[in-house]
Coordinates of N, CA and C in Angstrom, one line a residue:
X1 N 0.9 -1.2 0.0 CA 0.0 0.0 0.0 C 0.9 1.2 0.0
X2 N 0.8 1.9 -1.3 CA 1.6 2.8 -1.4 C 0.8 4.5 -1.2
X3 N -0.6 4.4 -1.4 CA -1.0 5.8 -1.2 C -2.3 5.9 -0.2
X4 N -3.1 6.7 0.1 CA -4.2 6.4 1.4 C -5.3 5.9 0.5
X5 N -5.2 6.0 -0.9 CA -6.4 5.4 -1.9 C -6.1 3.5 -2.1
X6 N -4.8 4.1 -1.8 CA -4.8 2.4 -2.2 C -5.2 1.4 -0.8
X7 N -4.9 2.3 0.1 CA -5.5 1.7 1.9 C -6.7 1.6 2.1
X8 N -7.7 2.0 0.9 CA -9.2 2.1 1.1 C -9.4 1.6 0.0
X9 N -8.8 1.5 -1.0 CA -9.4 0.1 -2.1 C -9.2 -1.0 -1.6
X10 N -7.9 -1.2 -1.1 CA -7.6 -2.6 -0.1 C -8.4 -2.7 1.0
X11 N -8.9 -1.7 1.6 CA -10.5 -2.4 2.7 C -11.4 -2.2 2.4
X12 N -11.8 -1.4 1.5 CA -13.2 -1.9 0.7 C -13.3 -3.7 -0.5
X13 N -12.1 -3.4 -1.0 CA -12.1 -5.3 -1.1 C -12.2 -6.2 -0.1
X14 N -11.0 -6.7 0.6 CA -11.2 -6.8 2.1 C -12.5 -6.9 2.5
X15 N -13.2 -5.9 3.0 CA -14.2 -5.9 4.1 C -15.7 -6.9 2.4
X16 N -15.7 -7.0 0.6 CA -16.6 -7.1 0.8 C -16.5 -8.3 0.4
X17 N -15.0 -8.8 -0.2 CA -15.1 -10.4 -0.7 C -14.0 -11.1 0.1
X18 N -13.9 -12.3 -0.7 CA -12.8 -13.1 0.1 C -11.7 -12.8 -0.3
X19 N -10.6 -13.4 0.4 CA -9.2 -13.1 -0.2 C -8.2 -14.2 -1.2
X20 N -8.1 -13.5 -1.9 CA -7.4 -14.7 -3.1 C -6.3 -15.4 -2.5
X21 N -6.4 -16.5 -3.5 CA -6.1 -17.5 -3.2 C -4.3 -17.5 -3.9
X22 N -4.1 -16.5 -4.9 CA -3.0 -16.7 -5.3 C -2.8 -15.2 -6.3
X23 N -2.0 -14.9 -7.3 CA -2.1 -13.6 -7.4 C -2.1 -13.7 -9.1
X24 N -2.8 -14.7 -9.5 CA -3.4 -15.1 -10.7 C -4.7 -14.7 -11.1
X25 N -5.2 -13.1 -11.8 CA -6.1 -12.2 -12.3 C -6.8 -12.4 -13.6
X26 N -7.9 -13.1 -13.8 CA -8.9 -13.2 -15.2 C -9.6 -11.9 -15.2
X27 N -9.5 -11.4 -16.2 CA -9.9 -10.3 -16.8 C -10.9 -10.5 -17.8
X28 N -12.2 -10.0 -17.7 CA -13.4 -10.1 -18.7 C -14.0 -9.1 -19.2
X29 N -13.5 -8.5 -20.4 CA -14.2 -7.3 -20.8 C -14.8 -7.6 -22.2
X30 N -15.4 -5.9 -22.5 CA -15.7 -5.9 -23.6 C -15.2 -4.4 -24.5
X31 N -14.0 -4.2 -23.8 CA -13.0 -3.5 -24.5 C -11.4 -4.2 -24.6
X32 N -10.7 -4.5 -25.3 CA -9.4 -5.0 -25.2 C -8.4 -3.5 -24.9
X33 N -8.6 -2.4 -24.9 CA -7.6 -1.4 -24.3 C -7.6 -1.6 -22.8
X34 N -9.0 -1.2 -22.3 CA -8.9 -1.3 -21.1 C -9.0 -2.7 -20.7
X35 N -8.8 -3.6 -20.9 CA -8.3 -5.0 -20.7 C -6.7 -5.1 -20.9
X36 N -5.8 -4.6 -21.7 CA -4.5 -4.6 -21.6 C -3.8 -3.3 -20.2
X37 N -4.6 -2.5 -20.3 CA -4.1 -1.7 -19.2 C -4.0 -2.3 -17.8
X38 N -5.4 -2.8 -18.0 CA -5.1 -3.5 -16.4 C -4.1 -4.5 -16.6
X39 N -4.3 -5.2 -17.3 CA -2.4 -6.3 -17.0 C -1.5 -5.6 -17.3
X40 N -1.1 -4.5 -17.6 CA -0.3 -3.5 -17.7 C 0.3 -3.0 -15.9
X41 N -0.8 -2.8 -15.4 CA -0.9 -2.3 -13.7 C -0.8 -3.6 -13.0
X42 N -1.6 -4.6 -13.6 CA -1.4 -5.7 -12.2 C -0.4 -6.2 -12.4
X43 N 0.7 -6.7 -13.6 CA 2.2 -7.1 -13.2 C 2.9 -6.0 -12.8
X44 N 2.5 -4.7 -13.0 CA 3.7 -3.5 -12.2 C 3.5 -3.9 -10.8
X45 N 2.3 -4.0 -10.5 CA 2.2 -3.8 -8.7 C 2.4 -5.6 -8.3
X46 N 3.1 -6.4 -9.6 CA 3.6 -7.8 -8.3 C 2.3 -8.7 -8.5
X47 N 1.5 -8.8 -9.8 CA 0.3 -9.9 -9.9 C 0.7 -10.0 -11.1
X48 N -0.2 -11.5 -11.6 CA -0.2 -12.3 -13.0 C -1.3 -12.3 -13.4
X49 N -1.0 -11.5 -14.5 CA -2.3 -12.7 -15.6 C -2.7 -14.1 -15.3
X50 N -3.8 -14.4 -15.1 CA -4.5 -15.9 -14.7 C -4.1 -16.4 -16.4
X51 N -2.8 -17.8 -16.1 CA -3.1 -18.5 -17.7 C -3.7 -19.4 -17.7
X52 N -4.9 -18.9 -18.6 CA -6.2 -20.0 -18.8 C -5.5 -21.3 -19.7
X53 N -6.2 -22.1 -19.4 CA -5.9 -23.5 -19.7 C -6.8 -23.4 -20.9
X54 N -6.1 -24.7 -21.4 CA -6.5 -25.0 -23.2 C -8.0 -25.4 -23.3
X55 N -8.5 -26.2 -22.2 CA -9.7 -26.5 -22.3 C -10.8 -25.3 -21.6
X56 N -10.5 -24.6 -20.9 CA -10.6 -23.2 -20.7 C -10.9 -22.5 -22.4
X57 N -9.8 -22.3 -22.9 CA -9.9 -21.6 -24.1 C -10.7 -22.6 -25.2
X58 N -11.0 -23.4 -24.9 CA -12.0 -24.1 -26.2 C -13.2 -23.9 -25.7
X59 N -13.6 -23.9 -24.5 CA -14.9 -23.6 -23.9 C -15.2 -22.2 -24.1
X60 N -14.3 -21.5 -24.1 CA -14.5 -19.9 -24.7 C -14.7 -19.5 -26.4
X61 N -14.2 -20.6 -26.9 CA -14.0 -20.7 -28.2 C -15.6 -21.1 -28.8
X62 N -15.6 -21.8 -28.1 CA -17.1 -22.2 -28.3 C -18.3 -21.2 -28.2
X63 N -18.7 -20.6 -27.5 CA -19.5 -19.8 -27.5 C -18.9 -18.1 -27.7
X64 N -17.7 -17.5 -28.1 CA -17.5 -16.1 -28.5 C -17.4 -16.2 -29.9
X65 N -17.7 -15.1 -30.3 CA -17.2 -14.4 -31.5 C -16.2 -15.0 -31.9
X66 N -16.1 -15.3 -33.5 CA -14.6 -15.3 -33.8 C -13.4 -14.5 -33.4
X67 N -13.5 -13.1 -33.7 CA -12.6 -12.2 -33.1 C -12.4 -12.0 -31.9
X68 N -12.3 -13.4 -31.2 CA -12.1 -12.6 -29.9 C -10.8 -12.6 -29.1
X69 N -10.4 -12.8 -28.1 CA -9.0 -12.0 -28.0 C -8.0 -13.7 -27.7
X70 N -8.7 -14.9 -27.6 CA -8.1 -15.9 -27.3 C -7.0 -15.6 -26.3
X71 N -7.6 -15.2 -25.3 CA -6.6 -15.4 -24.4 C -6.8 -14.5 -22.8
X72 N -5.7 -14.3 -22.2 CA -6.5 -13.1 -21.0 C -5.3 -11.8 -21.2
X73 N -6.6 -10.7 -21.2 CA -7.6 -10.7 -20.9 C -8.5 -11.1 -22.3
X74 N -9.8 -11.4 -22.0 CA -11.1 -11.9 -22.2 C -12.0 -11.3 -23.0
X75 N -11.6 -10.8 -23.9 CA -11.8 -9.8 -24.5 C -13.5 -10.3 -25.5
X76 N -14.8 -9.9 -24.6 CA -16.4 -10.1 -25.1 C -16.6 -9.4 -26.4
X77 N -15.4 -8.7 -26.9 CA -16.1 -7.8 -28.2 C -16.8 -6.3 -28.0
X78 N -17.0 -5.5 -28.3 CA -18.1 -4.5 -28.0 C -19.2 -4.7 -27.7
X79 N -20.2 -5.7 -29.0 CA -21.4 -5.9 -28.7 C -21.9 -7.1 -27.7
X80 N -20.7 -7.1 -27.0 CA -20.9 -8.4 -26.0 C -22.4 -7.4 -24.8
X81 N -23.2 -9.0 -24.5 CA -24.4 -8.1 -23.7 C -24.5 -9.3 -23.2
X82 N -25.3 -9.3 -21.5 CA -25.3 -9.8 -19.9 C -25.2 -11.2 -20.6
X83 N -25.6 -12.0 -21.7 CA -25.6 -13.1 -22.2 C -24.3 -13.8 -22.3
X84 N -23.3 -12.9 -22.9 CA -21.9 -13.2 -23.7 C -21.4 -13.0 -22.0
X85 N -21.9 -12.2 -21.7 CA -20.9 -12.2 -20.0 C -20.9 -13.3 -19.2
X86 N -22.0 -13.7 -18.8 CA -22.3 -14.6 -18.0 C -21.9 -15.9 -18.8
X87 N -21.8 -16.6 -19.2 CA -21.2 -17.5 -20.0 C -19.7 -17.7 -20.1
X88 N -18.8 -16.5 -20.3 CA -17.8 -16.4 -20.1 C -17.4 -16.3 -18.4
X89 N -18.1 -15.8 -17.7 CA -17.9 -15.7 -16.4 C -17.8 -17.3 -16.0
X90 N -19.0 -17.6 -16.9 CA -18.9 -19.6 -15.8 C -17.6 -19.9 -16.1
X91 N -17.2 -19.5 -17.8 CA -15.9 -21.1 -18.1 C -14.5 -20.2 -17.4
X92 N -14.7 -18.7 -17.4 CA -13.4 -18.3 -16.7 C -13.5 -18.9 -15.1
X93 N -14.2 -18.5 -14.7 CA -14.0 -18.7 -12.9 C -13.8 -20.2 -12.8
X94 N -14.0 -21.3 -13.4 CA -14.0 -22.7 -13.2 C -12.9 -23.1 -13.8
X95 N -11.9 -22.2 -14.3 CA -10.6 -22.2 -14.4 C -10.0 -22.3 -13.3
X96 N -8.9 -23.3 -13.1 CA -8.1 -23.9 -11.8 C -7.0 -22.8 -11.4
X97 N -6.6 -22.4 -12.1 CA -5.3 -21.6 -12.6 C -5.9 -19.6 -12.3
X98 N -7.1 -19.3 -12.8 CA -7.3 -17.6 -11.7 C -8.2 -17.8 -9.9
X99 N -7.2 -17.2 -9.6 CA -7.5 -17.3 -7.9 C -8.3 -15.9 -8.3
X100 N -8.9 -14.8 -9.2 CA -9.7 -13.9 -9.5 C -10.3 -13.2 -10.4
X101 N -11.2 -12.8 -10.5 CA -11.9 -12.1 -11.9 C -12.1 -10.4 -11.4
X102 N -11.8 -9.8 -13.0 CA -11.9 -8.2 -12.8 C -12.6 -8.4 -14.1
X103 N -14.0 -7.9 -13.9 CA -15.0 -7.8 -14.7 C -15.1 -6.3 -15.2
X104 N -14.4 -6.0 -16.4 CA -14.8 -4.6 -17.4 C -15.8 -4.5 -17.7
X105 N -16.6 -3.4 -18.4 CA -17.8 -2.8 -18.9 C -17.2 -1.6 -19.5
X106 N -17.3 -1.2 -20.4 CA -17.2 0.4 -21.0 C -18.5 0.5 -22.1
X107 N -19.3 1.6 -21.7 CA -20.4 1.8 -22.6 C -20.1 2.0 -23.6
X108 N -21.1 1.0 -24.5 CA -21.0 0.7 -26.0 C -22.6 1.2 -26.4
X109 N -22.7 1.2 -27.6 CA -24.1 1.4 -28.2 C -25.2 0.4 -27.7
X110 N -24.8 -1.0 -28.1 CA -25.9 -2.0 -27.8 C -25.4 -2.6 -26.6
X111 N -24.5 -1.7 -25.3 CA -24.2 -2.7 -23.8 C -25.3 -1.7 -22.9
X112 N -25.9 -2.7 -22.4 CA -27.0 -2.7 -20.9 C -26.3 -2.5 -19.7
X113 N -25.6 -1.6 -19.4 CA -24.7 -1.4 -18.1 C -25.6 -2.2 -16.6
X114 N -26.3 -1.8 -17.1 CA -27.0 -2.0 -15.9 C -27.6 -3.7 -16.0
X115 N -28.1 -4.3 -16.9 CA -28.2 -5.9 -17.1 C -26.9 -6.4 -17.0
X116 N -26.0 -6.2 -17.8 CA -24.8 -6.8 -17.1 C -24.7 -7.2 -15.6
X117 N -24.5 -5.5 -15.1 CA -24.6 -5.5 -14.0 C -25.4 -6.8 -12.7
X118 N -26.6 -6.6 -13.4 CA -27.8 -7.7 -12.7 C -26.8 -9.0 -13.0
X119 N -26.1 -9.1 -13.9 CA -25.6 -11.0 -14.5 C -24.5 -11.0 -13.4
X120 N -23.8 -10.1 -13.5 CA -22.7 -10.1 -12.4 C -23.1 -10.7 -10.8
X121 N -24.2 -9.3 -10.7 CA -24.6 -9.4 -9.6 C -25.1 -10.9 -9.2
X122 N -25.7 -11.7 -9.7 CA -26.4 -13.0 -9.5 C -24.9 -14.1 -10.1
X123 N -24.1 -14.3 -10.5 CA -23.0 -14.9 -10.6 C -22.5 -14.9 -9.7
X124 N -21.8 -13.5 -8.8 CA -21.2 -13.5 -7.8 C -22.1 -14.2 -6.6
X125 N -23.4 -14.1 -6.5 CA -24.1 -14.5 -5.1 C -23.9 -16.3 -5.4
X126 N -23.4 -17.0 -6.3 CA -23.2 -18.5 -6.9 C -21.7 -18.6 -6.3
X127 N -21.0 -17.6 -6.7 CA -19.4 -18.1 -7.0 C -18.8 -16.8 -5.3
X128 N -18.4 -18.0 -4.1 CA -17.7 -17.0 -3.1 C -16.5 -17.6 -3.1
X129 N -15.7 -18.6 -3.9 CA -14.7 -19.0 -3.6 C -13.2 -18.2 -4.4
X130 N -13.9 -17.1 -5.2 CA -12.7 -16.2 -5.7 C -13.2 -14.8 -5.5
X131 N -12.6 -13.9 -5.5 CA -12.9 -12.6 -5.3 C -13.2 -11.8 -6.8
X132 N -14.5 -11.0 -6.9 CA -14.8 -10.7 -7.7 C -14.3 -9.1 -8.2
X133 N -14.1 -8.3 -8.6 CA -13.8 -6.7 -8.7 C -14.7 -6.6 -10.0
X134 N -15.2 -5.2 -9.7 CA -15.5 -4.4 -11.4 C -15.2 -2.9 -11.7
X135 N -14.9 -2.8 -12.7 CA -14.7 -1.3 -13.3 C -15.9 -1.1 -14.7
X136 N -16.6 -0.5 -14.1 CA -17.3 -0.1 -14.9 C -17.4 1.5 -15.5
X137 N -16.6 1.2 -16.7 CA -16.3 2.7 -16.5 C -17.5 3.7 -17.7
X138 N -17.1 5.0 -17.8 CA -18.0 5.6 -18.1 C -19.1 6.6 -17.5
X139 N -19.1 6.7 -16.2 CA -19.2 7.8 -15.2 C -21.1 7.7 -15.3
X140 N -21.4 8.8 -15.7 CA -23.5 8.3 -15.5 C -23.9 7.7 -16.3
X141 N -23.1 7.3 -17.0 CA -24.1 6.1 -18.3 C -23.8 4.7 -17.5
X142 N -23.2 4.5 -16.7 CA -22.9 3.3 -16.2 C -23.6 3.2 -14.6
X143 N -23.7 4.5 -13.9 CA -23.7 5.1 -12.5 C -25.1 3.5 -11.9
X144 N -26.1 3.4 -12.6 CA -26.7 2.3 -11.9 C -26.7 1.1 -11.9
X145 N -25.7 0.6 -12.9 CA -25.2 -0.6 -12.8 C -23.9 -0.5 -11.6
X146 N -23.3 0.4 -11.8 CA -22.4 0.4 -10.1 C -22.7 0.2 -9.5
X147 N -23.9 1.5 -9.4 CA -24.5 0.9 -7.8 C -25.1 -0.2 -7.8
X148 N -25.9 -1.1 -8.3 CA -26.3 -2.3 -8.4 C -25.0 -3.2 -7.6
X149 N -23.8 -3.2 -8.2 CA -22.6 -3.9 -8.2 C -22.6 -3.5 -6.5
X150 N -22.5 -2.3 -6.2 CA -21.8 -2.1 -4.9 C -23.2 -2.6 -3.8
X151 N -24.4 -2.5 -4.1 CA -25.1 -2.9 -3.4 C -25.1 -4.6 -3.2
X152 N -24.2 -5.3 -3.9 CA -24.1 -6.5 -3.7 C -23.0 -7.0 -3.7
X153 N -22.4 -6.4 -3.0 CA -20.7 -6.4 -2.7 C -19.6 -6.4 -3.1
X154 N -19.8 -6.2 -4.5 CA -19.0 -6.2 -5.3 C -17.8 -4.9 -5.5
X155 N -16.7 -5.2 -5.3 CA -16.4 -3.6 -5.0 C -15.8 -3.0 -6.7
X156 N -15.9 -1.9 -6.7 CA -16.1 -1.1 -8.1 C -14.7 -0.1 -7.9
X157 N -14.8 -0.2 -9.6 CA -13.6 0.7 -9.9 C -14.0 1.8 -10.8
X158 N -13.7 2.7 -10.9 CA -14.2 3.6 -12.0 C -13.1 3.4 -13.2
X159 N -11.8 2.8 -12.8 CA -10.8 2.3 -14.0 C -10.0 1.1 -13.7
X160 N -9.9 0.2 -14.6 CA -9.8 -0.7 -14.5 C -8.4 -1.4 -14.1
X161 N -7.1 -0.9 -14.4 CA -5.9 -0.2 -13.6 C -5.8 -0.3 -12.5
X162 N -6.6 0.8 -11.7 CA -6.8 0.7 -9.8 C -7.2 -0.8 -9.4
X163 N -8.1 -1.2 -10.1 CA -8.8 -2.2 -9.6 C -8.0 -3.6 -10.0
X164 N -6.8 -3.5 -11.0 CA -6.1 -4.4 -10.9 C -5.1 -4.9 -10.3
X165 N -4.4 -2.8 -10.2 CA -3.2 -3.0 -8.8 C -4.4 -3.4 -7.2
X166 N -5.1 -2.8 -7.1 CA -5.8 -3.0 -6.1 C -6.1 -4.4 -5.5
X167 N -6.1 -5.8 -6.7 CA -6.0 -7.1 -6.6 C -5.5 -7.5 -5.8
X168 N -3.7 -6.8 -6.3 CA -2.6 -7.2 -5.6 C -2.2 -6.7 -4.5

């Protein structure tokens, strides 16, 4: 903990999920910038990339887009919606290899910030054995899927970066 923000991202994690199991991070968005940034910050601050396993990536293969980023981070596409998420959330988290998931959002034309949101929300109340984070960024076009998120413990990033060093 290097600043008093990062003393209060670290107890607001802390106080709303469990503590990881190891310092191997799945990342699931539906932007690949802000999906490289944060593995950009979580190896600066001393965490890994979660390497998804082969059968991991065929199960992903199977239900995404062609284009998609085969690999982590997790890259849902733009027009990924609460459908493409949740799906990807099951085959990532049942991955042996991430001790956690950082769930992106950045408002797109056809993304439901707020359905997402709801998918998350009801995934997480299934899965307590890894620690969940989200950055949903985009400021009021996203503001009630956050709160959604924060009203169910999920703790929230406004960039996805913080919430990766913040993992670690």
């Amino acid at each position: 903990v290097d600043t008093i923000e990062d003393l209060f991202d670290l107890a607001e994690i802390l106080a709303k999920q469990t503590r990881p199991q190891g310092p191997q991070l799945a990342i699931v968005t539906n932007a690949g910038g802000p999906g490289a940034l944060a593995v950009d910050a979580l190896v600066s601050a001393g965490g890994k990339p979660a390497p998804l396993a082969a059968a991991t990536l065929a199960a992903l293969d199977a239900i995404l887009p062609a284009p998609w980023s085969r690999g982590n981070p997790v890259d849902l596409l733009g027009d990924a919606d609460e459908v493409r998420y949740a799906q990807a959330l099951e085959r990532v988290a049942a991955d042996a290899g991430t001790d956690g998931l950082l769930v992106i959002l950045t408002p797109q034309a056809m993304t439901d910030a707020l359905a997402v949101a709801e998918t998350l929300r009801a995934f997480a109340g299934r899965r307590k054995d890894k620690p969940i984070l989200a950055s949903w960024m985009g400021g009021t076009a996203v503001e009630a899927g956050e709160a959604r998120l924060n009203e169910a413990g999920i703790p929230t990033f406004r960039y996805p970066d913080r919430a990766a060093q913040a993992f670690t």
